């Protein structure tokens, strides 16, 4: 006889991309997450102690100080 026990399943998500709207040119930018890590000089091995650098808009080239939100 089987018991009707429940369990909590956690769906683990891996980031696939980042997106932002450039405050200089107003364009929405979507970038592959692996490219973002490379551009920032970051590695998964250092997570969660990442220190983010300003990002450069791929549309207009301006440097942007950014705040980060995990969704």
Short mmCIF file of N, CA and C in Angstrom, two decimals:
data_model
loop_
_atom_site.label_atom_id
_atom_site.label_comp_id
_atom_site.label_asym_id
_atom_site.label_seq_id
_atom_site.Cartn_x
_atom_site.Cartn_y
_atom_site.Cartn_z
N UNK A 1 0.84 -1.18 0.00
CA UNK A 1 0.00 0.00 0.00
C UNK A 1 0.89 1.24 0.00
N UNK A 2 0.60 2.20 -0.90
CA UNK A 2 1.38 3.43 -0.99
C UNK A 2 0.76 4.51 -0.13
N UNK A 3 1.63 5.27 0.51
CA UNK A 3 1.18 6.43 1.27
C UNK A 3 1.03 7.62 0.33
N UNK A 4 0.09 8.46 0.59
CA UNK A 4 -0.10 9.67 -0.21
C UNK A 4 0.67 10.82 0.43
N UNK A 5 1.99 10.70 0.44
CA UNK A 5 2.84 11.74 0.99
C UNK A 5 3.17 12.75 -0.11
N UNK A 6 3.31 14.00 0.27
CA UNK A 6 3.66 15.05 -0.68
C UNK A 6 5.07 15.52 -0.41
N UNK A 7 5.66 16.09 -1.41
CA UNK A 7 6.97 16.70 -1.27
C UNK A 7 7.00 17.99 -2.06
N UNK A 8 7.88 18.87 -1.71
CA UNK A 8 8.06 20.14 -2.40
C UNK A 8 9.14 19.95 -3.46
N UNK A 9 8.83 20.32 -4.68
CA UNK A 9 9.79 20.24 -5.78
C UNK A 9 10.26 21.66 -6.08
N UNK A 10 11.57 21.86 -6.13
CA UNK A 10 12.14 23.15 -6.48
C UNK A 10 12.62 23.11 -7.92
N UNK A 11 12.14 24.04 -8.72
CA UNK A 11 12.59 24.15 -10.10
C UNK A 11 13.76 25.14 -10.10
N UNK A 12 14.92 24.65 -10.47
CA UNK A 12 16.13 25.46 -10.44
C UNK A 12 16.31 26.10 -11.80
N UNK A 13 16.46 27.42 -11.79
CA UNK A 13 16.59 28.15 -13.04
C UNK A 13 18.02 28.65 -13.21
N UNK A 14 18.51 28.54 -14.41
CA UNK A 14 19.81 29.09 -14.77
C UNK A 14 19.56 30.31 -15.65
N UNK A 15 20.22 31.43 -15.36
CA UNK A 15 20.02 32.60 -16.21
C UNK A 15 20.40 32.30 -17.65
N UNK A 16 19.61 32.80 -18.59
CA UNK A 16 19.92 32.61 -20.00
C UNK A 16 20.24 33.92 -20.70
N UNK A 17 19.74 35.02 -20.15
CA UNK A 17 20.01 36.32 -20.76
C UNK A 17 19.81 37.43 -19.75
N UNK A 18 20.30 38.62 -20.10
CA UNK A 18 20.03 39.82 -19.31
C UNK A 18 19.33 40.81 -20.24
N UNK A 19 18.57 41.73 -19.67
CA UNK A 19 17.96 42.77 -20.48
C UNK A 19 17.96 44.07 -19.70
N UNK A 20 18.07 45.17 -20.43
CA UNK A 20 18.00 46.49 -19.82
C UNK A 20 17.64 47.49 -20.91
N UNK A 21 17.19 48.66 -20.48
CA UNK A 21 16.95 49.77 -21.39
C UNK A 21 18.04 50.79 -21.13
N UNK A 22 18.79 51.14 -22.17
CA UNK A 22 19.88 52.09 -22.03
C UNK A 22 19.33 53.47 -21.68
N UNK A 23 19.86 54.10 -20.61
CA UNK A 23 19.37 55.43 -20.25
C UNK A 23 19.85 56.53 -21.21
N UNK A 24 20.82 56.22 -22.06
CA UNK A 24 21.34 57.22 -23.01
C UNK A 24 20.59 57.21 -24.34
N UNK A 25 20.46 56.03 -24.94
CA UNK A 25 19.82 55.96 -26.26
C UNK A 25 18.38 55.46 -26.22
N UNK A 26 17.96 54.92 -25.06
CA UNK A 26 16.59 54.46 -24.91
C UNK A 26 16.31 53.10 -25.53
N UNK A 27 17.32 52.45 -26.08
CA UNK A 27 17.13 51.15 -26.72
C UNK A 27 17.07 50.03 -25.67
N UNK A 28 16.23 49.06 -25.94
CA UNK A 28 16.18 47.86 -25.09
C UNK A 28 17.24 46.89 -25.59
N UNK A 29 18.07 46.42 -24.67
CA UNK A 29 19.17 45.53 -25.01
C UNK A 29 18.93 44.19 -24.33
N UNK A 30 19.06 43.11 -25.08
CA UNK A 30 18.99 41.76 -24.54
C UNK A 30 20.30 41.09 -24.92
N UNK A 31 20.99 40.55 -23.92
CA UNK A 31 22.30 39.96 -24.14
C UNK A 31 22.34 38.55 -23.56
N UNK A 32 22.98 37.65 -24.25
CA UNK A 32 23.18 36.29 -23.77
C UNK A 32 23.93 36.34 -22.44
N UNK A 33 23.51 35.55 -21.46
CA UNK A 33 24.09 35.62 -20.13
C UNK A 33 25.56 35.21 -20.13
N UNK A 34 25.92 34.22 -20.92
CA UNK A 34 27.33 33.81 -20.98
C UNK A 34 28.19 34.93 -21.55
N UNK A 35 27.68 35.67 -22.55
CA UNK A 35 28.41 36.82 -23.09
C UNK A 35 28.54 37.91 -22.03
N UNK A 36 27.48 38.13 -21.26
CA UNK A 36 27.52 39.11 -20.17
C UNK A 36 28.61 38.75 -19.16
N UNK A 37 28.66 37.47 -18.76
CA UNK A 37 29.69 37.04 -17.81
C UNK A 37 31.08 37.30 -18.38
N UNK A 38 31.29 36.96 -19.63
CA UNK A 38 32.58 37.17 -20.28
C UNK A 38 32.94 38.65 -20.32
N UNK A 39 31.99 39.49 -20.71
CA UNK A 39 32.23 40.94 -20.79
C UNK A 39 32.53 41.54 -19.41
N UNK A 40 31.96 40.97 -18.37
CA UNK A 40 32.18 41.45 -17.01
C UNK A 40 33.42 40.83 -16.37
N UNK A 41 34.01 39.83 -17.02
CA UNK A 41 35.16 39.13 -16.44
C UNK A 41 34.75 38.27 -15.25
N UNK A 42 33.51 37.76 -15.28
CA UNK A 42 32.98 36.96 -14.18
C UNK A 42 32.99 35.48 -14.52
N UNK A 43 33.01 34.67 -13.48
CA UNK A 43 32.99 33.23 -13.66
C UNK A 43 32.00 32.63 -12.66
N UNK A 44 31.34 31.54 -13.06
CA UNK A 44 30.41 30.87 -12.14
C UNK A 44 31.10 30.44 -10.86
N UNK A 45 32.39 30.15 -10.93
CA UNK A 45 33.11 29.66 -9.75
C UNK A 45 33.14 30.71 -8.63
N UNK A 46 33.03 31.99 -9.00
CA UNK A 46 33.07 33.09 -8.02
C UNK A 46 31.70 33.49 -7.48
N UNK A 47 30.63 32.91 -8.05
CA UNK A 47 29.28 33.26 -7.60
C UNK A 47 29.10 32.81 -6.16
N UNK A 48 28.50 33.53 -5.26
CA UNK A 48 27.72 34.75 -5.40
C UNK A 48 28.50 36.02 -5.08
N UNK A 49 29.80 35.95 -5.07
CA UNK A 49 30.63 37.10 -4.70
C UNK A 49 31.04 37.94 -5.90
N UNK A 50 30.20 37.98 -6.92
CA UNK A 50 30.53 38.76 -8.10
C UNK A 50 30.57 40.24 -7.79
N UNK A 51 31.55 40.93 -8.34
CA UNK A 51 31.64 42.39 -8.28
C UNK A 51 31.42 42.88 -9.70
N UNK A 52 30.28 43.51 -9.93
CA UNK A 52 29.91 43.94 -11.28
C UNK A 52 30.62 45.23 -11.67
N UNK A 53 31.04 45.30 -12.91
CA UNK A 53 31.61 46.50 -13.50
C UNK A 53 30.51 47.24 -14.24
N UNK A 54 30.73 48.53 -14.55
CA UNK A 54 29.75 49.20 -15.41
C UNK A 54 29.63 48.42 -16.72
N UNK A 55 28.45 48.49 -17.34
CA UNK A 55 28.25 47.80 -18.61
C UNK A 55 28.31 48.82 -19.74
N UNK A 56 28.62 48.35 -20.94
CA UNK A 56 28.66 49.22 -22.11
C UNK A 56 27.47 48.84 -22.99
N UNK A 57 26.65 49.83 -23.32
CA UNK A 57 25.50 49.59 -24.18
C UNK A 57 25.98 49.11 -25.54
N UNK A 58 25.44 47.99 -26.01
CA UNK A 58 25.84 47.45 -27.30
C UNK A 58 25.24 48.25 -28.47
N UNK A 59 24.30 49.13 -28.17
CA UNK A 59 23.66 49.93 -29.22
C UNK A 59 24.39 51.25 -29.45
N UNK A 60 24.71 51.99 -28.35
CA UNK A 60 25.32 53.31 -28.50
C UNK A 60 26.74 53.40 -27.94
N UNK A 61 27.17 52.38 -27.18
CA UNK A 61 28.54 52.36 -26.67
C UNK A 61 28.76 53.11 -25.37
N UNK A 62 27.72 53.74 -24.83
CA UNK A 62 27.88 54.47 -23.57
C UNK A 62 28.07 53.51 -22.40
N UNK A 63 28.85 53.94 -21.41
CA UNK A 63 29.07 53.14 -20.21
C UNK A 63 27.97 53.45 -19.20
N UNK A 64 27.40 52.40 -18.61
CA UNK A 64 26.25 52.53 -17.72
C UNK A 64 26.56 51.90 -16.38
N UNK A 65 26.34 52.66 -15.29
CA UNK A 65 26.35 52.07 -13.96
C UNK A 65 24.98 51.42 -13.77
N UNK A 66 24.95 50.20 -13.27
CA UNK A 66 23.69 49.47 -13.22
C UNK A 66 23.46 48.88 -11.85
N UNK A 67 22.19 48.70 -11.51
CA UNK A 67 21.77 47.93 -10.35
C UNK A 67 21.24 46.61 -10.90
N UNK A 68 21.35 45.55 -10.14
CA UNK A 68 20.96 44.24 -10.64
C UNK A 68 19.82 43.66 -9.83
N UNK A 69 18.90 43.01 -10.53
CA UNK A 69 17.73 42.39 -9.94
C UNK A 69 17.66 40.95 -10.44
N UNK A 70 17.57 40.02 -9.52
CA UNK A 70 17.37 38.62 -9.90
C UNK A 70 15.88 38.37 -9.97
N UNK A 71 15.42 37.91 -11.11
CA UNK A 71 13.99 37.69 -11.33
C UNK A 71 13.66 36.23 -11.17
#
